[in-house]
PDB file of C-alpha atoms and ligand atoms in Angstrom:
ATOM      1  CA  UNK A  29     -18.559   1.229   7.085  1.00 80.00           C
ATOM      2  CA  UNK A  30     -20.670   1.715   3.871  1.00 88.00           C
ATOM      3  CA  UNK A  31     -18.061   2.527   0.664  1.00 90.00           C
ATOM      4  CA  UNK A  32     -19.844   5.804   0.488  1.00 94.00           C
ATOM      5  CA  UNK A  33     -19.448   7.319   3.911  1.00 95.00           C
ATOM      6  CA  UNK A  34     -15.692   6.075   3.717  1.00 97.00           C
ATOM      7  CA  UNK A  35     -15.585   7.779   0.450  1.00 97.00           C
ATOM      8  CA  UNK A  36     -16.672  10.821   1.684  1.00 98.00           C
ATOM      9  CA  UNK A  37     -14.754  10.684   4.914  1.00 98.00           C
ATOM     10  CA  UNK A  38     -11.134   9.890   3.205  1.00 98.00           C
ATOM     11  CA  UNK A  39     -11.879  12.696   0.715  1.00 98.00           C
ATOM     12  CA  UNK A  40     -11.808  15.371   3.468  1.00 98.00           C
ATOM     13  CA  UNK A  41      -8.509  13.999   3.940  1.00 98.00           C
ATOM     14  CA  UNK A  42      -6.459  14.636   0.758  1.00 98.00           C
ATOM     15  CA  UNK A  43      -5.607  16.549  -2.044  1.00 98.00           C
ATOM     16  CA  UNK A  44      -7.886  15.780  -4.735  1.00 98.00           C
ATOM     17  CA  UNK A  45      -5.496  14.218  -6.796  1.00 98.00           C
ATOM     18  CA  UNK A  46      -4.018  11.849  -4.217  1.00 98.00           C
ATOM     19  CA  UNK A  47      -8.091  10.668  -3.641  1.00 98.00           C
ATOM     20  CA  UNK A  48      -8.745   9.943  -7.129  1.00 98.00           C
ATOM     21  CA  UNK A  49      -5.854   7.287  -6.924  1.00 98.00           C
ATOM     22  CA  UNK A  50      -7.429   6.055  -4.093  1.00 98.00           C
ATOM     23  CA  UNK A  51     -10.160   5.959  -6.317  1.00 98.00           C
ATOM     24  CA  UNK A  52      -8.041   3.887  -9.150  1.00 98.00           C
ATOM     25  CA  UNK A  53      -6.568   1.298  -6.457  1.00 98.00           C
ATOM     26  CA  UNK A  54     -10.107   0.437  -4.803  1.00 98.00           C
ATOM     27  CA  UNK A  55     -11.511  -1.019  -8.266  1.00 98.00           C
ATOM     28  CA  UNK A  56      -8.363  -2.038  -9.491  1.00 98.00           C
ATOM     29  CA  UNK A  57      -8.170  -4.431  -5.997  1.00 98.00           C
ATOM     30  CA  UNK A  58     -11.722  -5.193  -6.191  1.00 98.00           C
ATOM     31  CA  UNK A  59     -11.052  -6.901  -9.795  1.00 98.00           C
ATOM     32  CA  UNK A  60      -8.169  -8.058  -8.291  1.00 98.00           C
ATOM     33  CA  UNK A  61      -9.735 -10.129  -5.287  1.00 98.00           C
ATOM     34  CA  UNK A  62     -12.448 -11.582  -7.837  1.00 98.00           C
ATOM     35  CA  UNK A  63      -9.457 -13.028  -9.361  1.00 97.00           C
ATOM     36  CA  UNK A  64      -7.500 -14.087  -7.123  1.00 97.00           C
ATOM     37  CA  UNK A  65     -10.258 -15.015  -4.559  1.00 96.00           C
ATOM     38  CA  UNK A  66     -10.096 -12.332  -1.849  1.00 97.00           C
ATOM     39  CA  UNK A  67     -13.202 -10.546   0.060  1.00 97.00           C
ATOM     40  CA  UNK A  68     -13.988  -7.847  -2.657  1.00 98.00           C
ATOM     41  CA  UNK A  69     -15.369  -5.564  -0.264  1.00 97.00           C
ATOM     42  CA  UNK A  70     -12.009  -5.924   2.363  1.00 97.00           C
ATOM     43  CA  UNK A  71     -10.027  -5.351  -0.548  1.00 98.00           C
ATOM     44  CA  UNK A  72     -12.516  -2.163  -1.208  1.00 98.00           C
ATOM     45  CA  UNK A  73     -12.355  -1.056   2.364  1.00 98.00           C
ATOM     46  CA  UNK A  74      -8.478  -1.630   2.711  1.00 98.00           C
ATOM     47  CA  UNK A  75      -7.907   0.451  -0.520  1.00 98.00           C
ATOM     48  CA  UNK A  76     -10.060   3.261   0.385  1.00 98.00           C
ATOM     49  CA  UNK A  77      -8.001   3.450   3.617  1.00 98.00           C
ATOM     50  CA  UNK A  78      -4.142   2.824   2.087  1.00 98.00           C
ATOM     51  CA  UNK A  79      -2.994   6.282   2.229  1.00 99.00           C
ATOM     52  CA  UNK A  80      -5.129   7.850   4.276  1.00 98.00           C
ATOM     53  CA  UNK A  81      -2.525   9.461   6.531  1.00 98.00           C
ATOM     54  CA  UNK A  82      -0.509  10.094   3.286  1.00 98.00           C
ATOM     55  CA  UNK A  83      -1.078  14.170   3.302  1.00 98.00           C
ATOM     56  CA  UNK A  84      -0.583  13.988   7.241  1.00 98.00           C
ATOM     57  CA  UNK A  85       2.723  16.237   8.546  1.00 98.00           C
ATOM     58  CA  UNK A  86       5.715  14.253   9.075  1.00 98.00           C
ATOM     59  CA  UNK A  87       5.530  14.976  13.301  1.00 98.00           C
ATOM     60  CA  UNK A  88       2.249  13.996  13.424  1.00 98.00           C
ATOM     61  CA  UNK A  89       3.228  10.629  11.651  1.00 98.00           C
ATOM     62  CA  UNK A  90       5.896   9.864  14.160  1.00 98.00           C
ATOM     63  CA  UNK A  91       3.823  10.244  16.918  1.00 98.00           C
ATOM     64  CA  UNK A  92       0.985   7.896  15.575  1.00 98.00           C
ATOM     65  CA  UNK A  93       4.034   5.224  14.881  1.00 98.00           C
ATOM     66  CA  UNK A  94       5.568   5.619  17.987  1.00 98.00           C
ATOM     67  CA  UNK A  95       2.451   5.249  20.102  1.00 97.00           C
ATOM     68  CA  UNK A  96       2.466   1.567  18.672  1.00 96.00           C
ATOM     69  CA  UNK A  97       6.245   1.197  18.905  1.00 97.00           C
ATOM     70  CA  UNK A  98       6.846   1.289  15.758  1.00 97.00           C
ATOM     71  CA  UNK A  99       7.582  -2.699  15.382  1.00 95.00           C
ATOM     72  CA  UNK A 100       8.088  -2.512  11.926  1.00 94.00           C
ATOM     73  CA  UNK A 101      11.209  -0.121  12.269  1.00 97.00           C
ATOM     74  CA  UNK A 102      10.467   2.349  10.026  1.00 98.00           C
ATOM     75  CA  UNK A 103      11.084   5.278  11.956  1.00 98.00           C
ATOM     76  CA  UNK A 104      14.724   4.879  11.358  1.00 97.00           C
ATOM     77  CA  UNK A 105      13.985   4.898   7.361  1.00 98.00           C
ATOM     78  CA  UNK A 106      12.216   7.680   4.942  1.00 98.00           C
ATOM     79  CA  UNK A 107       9.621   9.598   5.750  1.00 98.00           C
ATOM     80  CA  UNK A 108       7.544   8.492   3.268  1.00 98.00           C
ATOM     81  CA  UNK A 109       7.368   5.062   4.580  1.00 98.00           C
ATOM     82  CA  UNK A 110       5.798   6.050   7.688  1.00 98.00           C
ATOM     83  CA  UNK A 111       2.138   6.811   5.974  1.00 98.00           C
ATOM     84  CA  UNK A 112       1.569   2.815   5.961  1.00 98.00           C
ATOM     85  CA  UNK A 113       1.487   1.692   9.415  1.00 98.00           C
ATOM     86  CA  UNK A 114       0.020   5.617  10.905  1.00 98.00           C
ATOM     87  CA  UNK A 115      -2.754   4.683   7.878  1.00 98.00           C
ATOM     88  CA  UNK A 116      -3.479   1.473   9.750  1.00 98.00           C
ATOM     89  CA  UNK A 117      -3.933   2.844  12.621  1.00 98.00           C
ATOM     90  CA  UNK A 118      -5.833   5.197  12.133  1.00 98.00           C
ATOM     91  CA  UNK A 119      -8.053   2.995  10.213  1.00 98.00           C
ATOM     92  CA  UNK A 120      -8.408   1.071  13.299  1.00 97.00           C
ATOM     93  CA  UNK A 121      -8.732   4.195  16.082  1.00 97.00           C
ATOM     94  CA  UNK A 122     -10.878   5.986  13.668  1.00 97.00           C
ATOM     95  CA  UNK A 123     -12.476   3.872  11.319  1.00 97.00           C
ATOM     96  CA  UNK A 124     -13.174   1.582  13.417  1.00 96.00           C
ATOM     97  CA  UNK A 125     -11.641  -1.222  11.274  1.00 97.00           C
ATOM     98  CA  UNK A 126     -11.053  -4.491  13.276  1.00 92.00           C
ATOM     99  CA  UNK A 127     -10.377  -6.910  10.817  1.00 79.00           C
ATOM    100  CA  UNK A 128      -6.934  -7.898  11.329  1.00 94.00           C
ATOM    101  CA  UNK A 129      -6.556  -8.412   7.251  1.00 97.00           C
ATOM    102  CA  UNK A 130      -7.642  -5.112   6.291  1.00 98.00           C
ATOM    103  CA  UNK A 131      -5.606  -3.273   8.668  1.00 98.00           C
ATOM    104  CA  UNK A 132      -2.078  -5.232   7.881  1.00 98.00           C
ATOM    105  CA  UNK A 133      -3.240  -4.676   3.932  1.00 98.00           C
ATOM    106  CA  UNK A 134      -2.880  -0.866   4.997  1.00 98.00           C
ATOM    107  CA  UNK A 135      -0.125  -1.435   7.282  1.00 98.00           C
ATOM    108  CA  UNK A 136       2.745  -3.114   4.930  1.00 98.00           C
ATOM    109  CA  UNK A 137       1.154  -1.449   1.729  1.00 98.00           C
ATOM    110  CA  UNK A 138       4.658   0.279   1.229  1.00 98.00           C
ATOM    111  CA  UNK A 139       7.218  -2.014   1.930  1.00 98.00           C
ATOM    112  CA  UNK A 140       5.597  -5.296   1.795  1.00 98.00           C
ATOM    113  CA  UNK A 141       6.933  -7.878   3.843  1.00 98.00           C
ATOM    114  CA  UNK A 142       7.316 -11.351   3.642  1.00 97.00           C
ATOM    115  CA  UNK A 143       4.259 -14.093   4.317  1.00 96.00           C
ATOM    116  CA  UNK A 144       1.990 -11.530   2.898  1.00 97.00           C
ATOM    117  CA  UNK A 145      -2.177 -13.083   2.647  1.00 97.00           C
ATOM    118  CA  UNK A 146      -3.710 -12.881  -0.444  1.00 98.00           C
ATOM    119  CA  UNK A 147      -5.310  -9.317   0.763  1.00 98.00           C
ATOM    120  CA  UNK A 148      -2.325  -7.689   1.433  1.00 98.00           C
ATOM    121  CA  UNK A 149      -0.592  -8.859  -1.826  1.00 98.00           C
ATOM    122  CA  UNK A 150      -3.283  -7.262  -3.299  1.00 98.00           C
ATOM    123  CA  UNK A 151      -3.272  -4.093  -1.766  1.00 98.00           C
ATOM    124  CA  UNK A 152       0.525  -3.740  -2.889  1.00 98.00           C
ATOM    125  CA  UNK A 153       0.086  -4.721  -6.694  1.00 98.00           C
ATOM    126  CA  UNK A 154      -3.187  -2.460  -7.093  1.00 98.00           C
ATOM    127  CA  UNK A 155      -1.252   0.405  -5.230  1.00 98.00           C
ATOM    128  CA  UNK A 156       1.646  -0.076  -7.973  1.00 98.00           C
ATOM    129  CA  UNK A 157      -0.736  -1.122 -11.034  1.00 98.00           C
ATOM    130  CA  UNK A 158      -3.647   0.925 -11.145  1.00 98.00           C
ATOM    131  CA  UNK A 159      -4.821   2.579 -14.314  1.00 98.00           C
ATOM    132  CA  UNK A 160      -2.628   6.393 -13.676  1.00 98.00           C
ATOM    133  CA  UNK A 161       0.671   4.982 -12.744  1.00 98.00           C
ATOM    134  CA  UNK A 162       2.380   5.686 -15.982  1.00 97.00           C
ATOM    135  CA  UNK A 163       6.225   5.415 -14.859  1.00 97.00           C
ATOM    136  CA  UNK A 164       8.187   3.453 -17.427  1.00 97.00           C
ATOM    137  CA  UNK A 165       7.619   0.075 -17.181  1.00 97.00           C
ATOM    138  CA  UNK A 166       4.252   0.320 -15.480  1.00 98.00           C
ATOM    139  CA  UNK A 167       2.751  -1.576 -17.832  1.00 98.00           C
ATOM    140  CA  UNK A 168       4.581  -4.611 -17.642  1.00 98.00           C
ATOM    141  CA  UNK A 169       3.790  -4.754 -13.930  1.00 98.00           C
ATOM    142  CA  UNK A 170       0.446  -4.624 -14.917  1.00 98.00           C
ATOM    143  CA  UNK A 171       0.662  -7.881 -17.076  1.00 97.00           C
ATOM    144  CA  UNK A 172       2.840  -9.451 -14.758  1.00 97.00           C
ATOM    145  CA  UNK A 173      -0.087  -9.111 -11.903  1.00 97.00           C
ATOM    146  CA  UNK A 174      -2.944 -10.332 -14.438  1.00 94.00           C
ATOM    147  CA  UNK A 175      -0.881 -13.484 -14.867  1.00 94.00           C
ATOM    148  CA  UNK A 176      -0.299 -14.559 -11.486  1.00 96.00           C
ATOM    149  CA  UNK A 177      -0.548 -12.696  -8.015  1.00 97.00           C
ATOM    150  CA  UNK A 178       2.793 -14.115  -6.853  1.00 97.00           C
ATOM    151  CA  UNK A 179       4.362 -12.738 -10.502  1.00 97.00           C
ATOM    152  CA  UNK A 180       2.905  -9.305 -10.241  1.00 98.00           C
ATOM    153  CA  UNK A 181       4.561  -9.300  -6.185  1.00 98.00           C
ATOM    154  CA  UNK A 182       7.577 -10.350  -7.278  1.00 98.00           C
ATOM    155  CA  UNK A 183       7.574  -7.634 -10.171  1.00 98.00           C
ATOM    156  CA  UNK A 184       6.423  -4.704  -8.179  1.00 98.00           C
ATOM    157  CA  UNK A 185       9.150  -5.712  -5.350  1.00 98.00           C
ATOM    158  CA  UNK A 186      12.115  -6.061  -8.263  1.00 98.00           C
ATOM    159  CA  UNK A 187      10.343  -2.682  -9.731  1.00 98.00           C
ATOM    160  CA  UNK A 188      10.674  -0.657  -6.258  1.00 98.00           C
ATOM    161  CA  UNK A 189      14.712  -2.332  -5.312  1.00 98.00           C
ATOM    162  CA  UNK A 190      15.894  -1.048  -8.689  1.00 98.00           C
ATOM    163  CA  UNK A 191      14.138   2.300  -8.397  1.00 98.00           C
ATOM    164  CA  UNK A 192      15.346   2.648  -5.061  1.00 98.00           C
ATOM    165  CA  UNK A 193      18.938   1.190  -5.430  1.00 98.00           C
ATOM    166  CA  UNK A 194      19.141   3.131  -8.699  1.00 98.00           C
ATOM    167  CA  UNK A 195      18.741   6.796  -6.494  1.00 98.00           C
ATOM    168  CA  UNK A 196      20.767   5.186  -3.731  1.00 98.00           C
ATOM    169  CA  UNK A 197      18.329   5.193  -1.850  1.00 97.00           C
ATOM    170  CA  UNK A 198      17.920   2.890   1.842  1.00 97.00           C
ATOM    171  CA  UNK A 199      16.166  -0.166   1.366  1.00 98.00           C
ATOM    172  CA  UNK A 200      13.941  -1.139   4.112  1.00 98.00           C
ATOM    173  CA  UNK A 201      14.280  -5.257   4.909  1.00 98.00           C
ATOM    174  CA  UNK A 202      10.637  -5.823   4.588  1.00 98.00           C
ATOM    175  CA  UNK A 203      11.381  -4.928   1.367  1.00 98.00           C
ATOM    176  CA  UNK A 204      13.681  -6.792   0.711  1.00 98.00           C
ATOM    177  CA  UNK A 205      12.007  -9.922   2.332  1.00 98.00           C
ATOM    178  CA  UNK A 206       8.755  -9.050   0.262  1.00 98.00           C
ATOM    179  CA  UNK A 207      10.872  -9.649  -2.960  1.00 98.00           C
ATOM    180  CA  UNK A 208      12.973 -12.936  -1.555  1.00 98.00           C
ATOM    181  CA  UNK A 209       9.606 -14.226  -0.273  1.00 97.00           C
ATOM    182  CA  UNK A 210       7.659 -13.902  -3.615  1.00 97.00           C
ATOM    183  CA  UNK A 211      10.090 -16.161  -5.632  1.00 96.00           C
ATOM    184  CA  UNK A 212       9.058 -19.178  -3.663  1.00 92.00           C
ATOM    185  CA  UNK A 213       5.335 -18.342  -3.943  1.00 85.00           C
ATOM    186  CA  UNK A 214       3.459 -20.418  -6.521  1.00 77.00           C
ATOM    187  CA  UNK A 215      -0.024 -19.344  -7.219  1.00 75.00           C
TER     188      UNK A 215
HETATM  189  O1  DGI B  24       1.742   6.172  -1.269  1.00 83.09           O
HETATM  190  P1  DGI B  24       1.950   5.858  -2.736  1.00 83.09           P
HETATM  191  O2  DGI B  24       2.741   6.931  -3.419  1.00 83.09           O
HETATM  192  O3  DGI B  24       0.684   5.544  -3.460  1.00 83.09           O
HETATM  193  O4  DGI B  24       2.844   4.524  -2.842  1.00 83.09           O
HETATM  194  P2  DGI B  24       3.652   3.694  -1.736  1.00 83.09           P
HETATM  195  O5  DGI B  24       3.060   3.879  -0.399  1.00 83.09           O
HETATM  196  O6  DGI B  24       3.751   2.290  -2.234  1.00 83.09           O
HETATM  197  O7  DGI B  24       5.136   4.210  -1.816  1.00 83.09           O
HETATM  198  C1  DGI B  24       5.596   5.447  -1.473  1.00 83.09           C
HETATM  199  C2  DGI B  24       7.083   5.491  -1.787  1.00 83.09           C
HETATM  200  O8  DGI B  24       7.819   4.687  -0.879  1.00 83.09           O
HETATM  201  C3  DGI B  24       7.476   5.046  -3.182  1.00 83.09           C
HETATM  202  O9  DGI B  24       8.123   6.131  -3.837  1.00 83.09           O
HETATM  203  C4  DGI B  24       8.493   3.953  -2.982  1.00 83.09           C
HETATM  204  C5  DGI B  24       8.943   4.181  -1.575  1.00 83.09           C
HETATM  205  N1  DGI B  24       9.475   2.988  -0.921  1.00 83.09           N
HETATM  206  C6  DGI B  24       8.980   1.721  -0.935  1.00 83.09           C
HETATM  207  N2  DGI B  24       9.785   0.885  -0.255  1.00 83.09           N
HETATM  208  C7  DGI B  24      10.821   1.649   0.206  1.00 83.09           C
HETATM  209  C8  DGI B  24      10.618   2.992  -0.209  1.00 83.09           C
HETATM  210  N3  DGI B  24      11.469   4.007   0.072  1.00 83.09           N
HETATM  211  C9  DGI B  24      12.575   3.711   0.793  1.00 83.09           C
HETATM  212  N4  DGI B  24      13.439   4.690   1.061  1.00 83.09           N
HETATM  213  N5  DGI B  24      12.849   2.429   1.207  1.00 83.09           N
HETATM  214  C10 DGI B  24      12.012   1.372   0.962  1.00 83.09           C
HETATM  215  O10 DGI B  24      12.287   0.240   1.362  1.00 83.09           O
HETATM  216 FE1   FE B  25       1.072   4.711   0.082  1.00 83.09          FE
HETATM  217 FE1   FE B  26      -1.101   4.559  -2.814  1.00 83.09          FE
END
């Protein structure tokens, strides 16, 4: 679909501030896939789509996860998890996206997982370095990722275990597995 229409199209979908860090991650993962050698415009596509069932109502999430069977068990975890795999689907139902890249960059945006491709490590660092995330030690991660890709994973997935262990929060595996995966990475 041409960047504009998709534009346009995930706009309707979200609050205004929520689409202008969709915004932020597309050209932060289109520099990103120059570097690191990934299709610029799948990383643009796959960006533009990330959280586009993010402003979606929690019931209507469900039900897009369980009409796939939710194989990535994330029913059984927060809420706010679910956004990543109903986004990939409804990339592919109503986006007509088919590339299998693309959609698992949408899919395991959130938790990661391990074995990540080059796209979908992407789509994770942008979504956790782009230019408005301004949590303490944001800009760290951001160095880290310039450096190497396999750095910047293993940086955002240490970033989000600490956050989450420090507000006792659950920790879904693919998580976990996204972080144990990225220390053997060399890139
Ligand atoms: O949608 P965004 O806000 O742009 O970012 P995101 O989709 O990466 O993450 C949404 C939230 O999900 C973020 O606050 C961190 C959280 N999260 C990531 N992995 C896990 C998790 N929350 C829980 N409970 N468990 C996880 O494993
Ligand atoms: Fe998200
Ligand atoms: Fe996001």
């Amino acid at each position: 679909m041409d960047p504009e229409k998709l534009k346009a199209e995930v706009k309707r979908r979200l609050p205004e501030g929520r689409f202008r860090h969709v915004l932020r991650v597309a050209d932060t993962a289109v520099e990103m896939a120059v570097r690191f050698g990934a299709d610029p415009e799948d990383a643009r596509t796959a960006a533009l789509l990330h959280d586009v069932a993010k402003a979606m109502p929690k019931e209507e999430l469900r039900e897009l996860v369980l009409s796939e069977g939710d194989p990535a068990g994330v029913l059984g975890f927060h809420h706010e998890l679910w956004h990543a795999p109903a986004g990939a689907i409804i990339a592919e139902r109503e986006f007509g996206i088919s590339g299998g890249a693309v959609l698992d960059a949408i899919r395991f945006h959130t938790t990661g997982r391990a074995g990540m491709g080059v796209l979908e490590q992407i789509i994770y660092v942008a979504d956790m370095t782009e230019p408005g995330r301004d949590f303490p030690g944001a800009e760290e991660l951001r160095q880290e990722s310039l450096q190497s890709l396999s750095g910047g994973l293993t940086a955002c997935s240490a970033h989000t275990i600490r956050y989450l262990a420090g507000k006792r929060a659950q920790i879904h595996p693919e998580t976990l597995a996204c972080y144990n995966d990225s220390l053997h990475r060399k890139d």
